[in-house]
Coordinates of C-alpha atoms in Angstrom, one line a residue:
M259 CA -34.5 5.2 4.0
R260 CA -32.9 1.9 5.0
Y261 CA -33.2 0.5 8.5
Q262 CA -30.0 1.1 10.4
T263 CA -28.8 -1.2 13.2
F264 CA -27.5 0.2 16.5
G265 CA -24.1 -1.2 15.8
N266 CA -23.9 0.4 12.4
Y267 CA -25.1 3.7 13.8
L268 CA -22.3 3.6 16.4
K269 CA -19.8 2.7 13.8
G270 CA -20.8 5.7 11.8
Q271 CA -20.6 8.0 14.8
I272 CA -17.1 6.7 15.6
K273 CA -15.9 7.2 12.0
E274 CA -17.3 10.7 12.0
M275 CA -15.6 11.7 15.2
T276 CA -12.2 10.3 14.3
G277 CA -12.3 11.0 10.6
I278 CA -11.0 7.5 9.8
E279 CA -12.2 5.5 6.7
R280 CA -11.2 2.0 7.8
F281 CA -12.8 0.8 11.0
Q282 CA -10.2 -1.1 13.0
L283 CA -10.9 -1.8 16.7
S284 CA -7.3 -2.3 17.5
R285 CA -6.4 1.2 16.3
L286 CA -9.4 2.9 17.8
A287 CA -8.9 1.4 21.3
P288 CA -6.0 3.6 22.3
V289 CA -7.7 6.7 20.9
A290 CA -10.9 5.8 22.9
E291 CA -8.7 5.4 26.0
K292 CA -7.8 9.1 25.8
S293 CA -11.0 10.7 24.6
Q294 CA -14.1 10.5 26.7
R295 CA -16.3 11.8 23.8
L296 CA -15.1 8.9 21.6
R297 CA -15.1 6.4 24.5
V298 CA -18.8 6.3 25.0
P299 CA -19.9 5.2 21.5
F300 CA -16.9 3.0 21.3
L301 CA -17.8 1.1 24.5
L302 CA -21.4 0.9 23.4
Y303 CA -20.3 -0.6 20.1
L304 CA -18.0 -3.1 21.8
H305 CA -20.8 -4.0 24.1
E306 CA -23.1 -4.6 21.1
V307 CA -20.8 -6.8 19.1
K308 CA -18.1 -8.3 21.3
S309 CA -17.9 -10.7 24.3
K310 CA -16.6 -9.5 27.6
D311 CA -13.3 -11.4 27.2
E312 CA -12.7 -9.8 23.8
I313 CA -13.5 -6.4 25.2
A314 CA -11.0 -6.9 28.1
S315 CA -8.2 -7.9 25.7
L316 CA -8.9 -4.9 23.5
L317 CA -9.2 -2.1 26.0
G318 CA -6.8 -0.4 28.3
E319 CA -7.2 0.0 32.0
I320 CA -9.1 3.2 32.1
A321 CA -11.6 2.3 29.3
F322 CA -12.1 -1.2 30.7
A323 CA -12.7 0.1 34.2
E324 CA -15.4 2.4 32.8
Y325 CA -16.9 -0.5 30.9
E326 CA -17.0 -2.6 34.0
K327 CA -18.7 0.2 35.9
T328 CA -21.3 1.1 33.4
L329 CA -22.0 -1.6 30.9
S330 CA -20.8 -5.0 32.1
D331 CA -24.1 -5.9 33.9
V332 CA -26.4 -4.4 31.2
E333 CA -28.1 -6.9 29.0
D334 CA -30.2 -4.5 26.8
V335 CA -28.9 -0.9 26.6
F336 CA -32.3 0.3 25.4
A337 CA -34.3 -1.2 28.3
D338 CA -31.7 -0.1 30.9
A339 CA -30.9 3.3 29.4
N340 CA -32.2 5.2 32.4
S341 CA -29.6 3.6 34.6
L342 CA -26.7 4.7 32.4
P343 CA -24.8 8.0 32.7
I344 CA -26.1 10.9 30.6
D345 CA -23.4 10.6 27.9
Y346 CA -24.6 7.0 27.1
R347 CA -28.2 8.1 27.1
R348 CA -27.5 10.8 24.6
V349 CA -25.9 8.4 22.1
I350 CA -28.8 5.9 22.6
A351 CA -31.4 8.8 22.1
G352 CA -29.6 9.8 18.9
Y353 CA -30.2 6.3 17.5
A354 CA -33.8 6.2 18.8
R355 CA -34.5 9.4 16.8
I356 CA -33.3 7.9 13.6
F357 CA -35.2 4.7 14.3
E358 CA -38.4 6.5 15.0
A359 CA -38.0 8.6 11.8
H360 CA -37.7 5.4 9.8
K361 CA -40.9 4.0 11.4
A362 CA -42.8 7.2 10.7
E363 CA -41.7 7.3 7.1
N364 CA -42.8 3.7 6.6
E365 CA -46.2 4.6 8.1
S366 CA -46.5 7.5 5.7
K367 CA -45.7 5.3 2.8
R368 CA -48.3 2.7 3.8
L369 CA -51.0 5.4 4.2
I370 CA -50.2 6.8 0.7
A371 CA -50.3 3.2 -0.7
K372 CA -53.8 2.8 0.7
R373 CA -54.9 6.0 -1.0
I374 CA -53.3 4.8 -4.2
A375 CA -55.2 1.5 -4.1
E376 CA -58.5 3.4 -3.5
R377 CA -57.9 5.9 -6.3
R378 CA -56.8 3.1 -8.8
R379 CA -60.1 1.2 -8.4
G380 CA -62.0 2.9 -11.2
L381 CA -59.0 3.4 -13.5
D382 CA -57.8 1.0 -16.2
L383 CA -54.2 1.6 -15.2
S384 CA -51.8 -1.4 -15.2
D385 CA -48.8 -1.8 -12.9
Y386 CA -46.7 -2.0 -16.0
R387 CA -47.9 1.4 -17.3
I388 CA -47.2 3.1 -14.0
C389 CA -43.7 1.6 -13.8
R390 CA -43.0 2.5 -17.4
E391 CA -44.3 6.1 -17.2
L392 CA -42.5 6.8 -14.0
N393 CA -39.4 4.8 -14.6
I394 CA -39.9 2.6 -11.5
N395 CA -38.4 -0.9 -11.2
P396 CA -41.4 -3.3 -11.5
G397 CA -39.8 -5.7 -9.0
N398 CA -39.6 -2.9 -6.4
F399 CA -43.2 -1.8 -7.3
N400 CA -44.5 -5.4 -6.7
A401 CA -42.4 -5.8 -3.5
F402 CA -43.9 -2.7 -2.0
F403 CA -47.5 -2.9 -3.1
Y404 CA -48.1 -6.7 -3.1
H405 CA -45.5 -8.1 -0.7
G406 CA -45.3 -5.4 2.0
N407 CA -41.6 -4.6 1.7
D408 CA -41.6 -1.0 3.0
N409 CA -38.0 -0.4 1.9
A410 CA -38.6 -1.3 -1.8
L411 CA -39.8 2.2 -2.7
S412 CA -38.8 5.6 -1.3
L413 CA -41.3 8.0 0.1
D414 CA -40.6 10.3 -2.9
K415 CA -41.4 7.4 -5.4
V416 CA -44.7 6.6 -3.6
K417 CA -45.7 10.3 -3.7
L418 CA -44.8 10.3 -7.4
I419 CA -47.1 7.3 -8.0
Y420 CA -49.9 9.1 -6.1
R421 CA -49.5 12.3 -8.1
F422 CA -49.5 10.3 -11.4
I423 CA -52.7 8.5 -10.5
E424 CA -54.4 11.7 -9.6
F425 CA -53.2 13.2 -12.9
C426 CA -54.7 10.2 -14.7
R427 CA -58.0 10.5 -12.8
E428 CA -58.3 14.2 -13.7
R429 CA -57.7 13.4 -17.4
L430 CA -60.5 10.8 -17.4
L431 CA -63.0 12.8 -15.5

């Protein structure tokens, strides 16, 4: 799972709500002016990526008034989430769930990687053989195990490596 930024998360939410394929702020602004459900992620997105002057030129009166009321004084939407209306907190909480899931997955991968290192100690099993047998890119293997890049291998691949090493240990014992 790749790390997703808050801006990209909001962009995906807006695309999903509107059904558009091309993300154009000038076309979305009038739609967000009319729809409260779309307005919340749209204003959060603008707050994340645009300056206040750019936001003022893009939005209509209703949406800009809401922006002024809720987000104009907020520096960090995560730190000040409790002071925002419930609709804004729901969108922020949705992103937080995804972010926490990503962190939990990386922790799981690191724990399994430690077990793999422990189990491999007594085996004469090269990195090359593991990659060849399991059809894993050796560069990704090295990036994950030796350079700490948690995104280089998926959780499924790390589990596959663990099962392969267990299989090799059983055959030797």
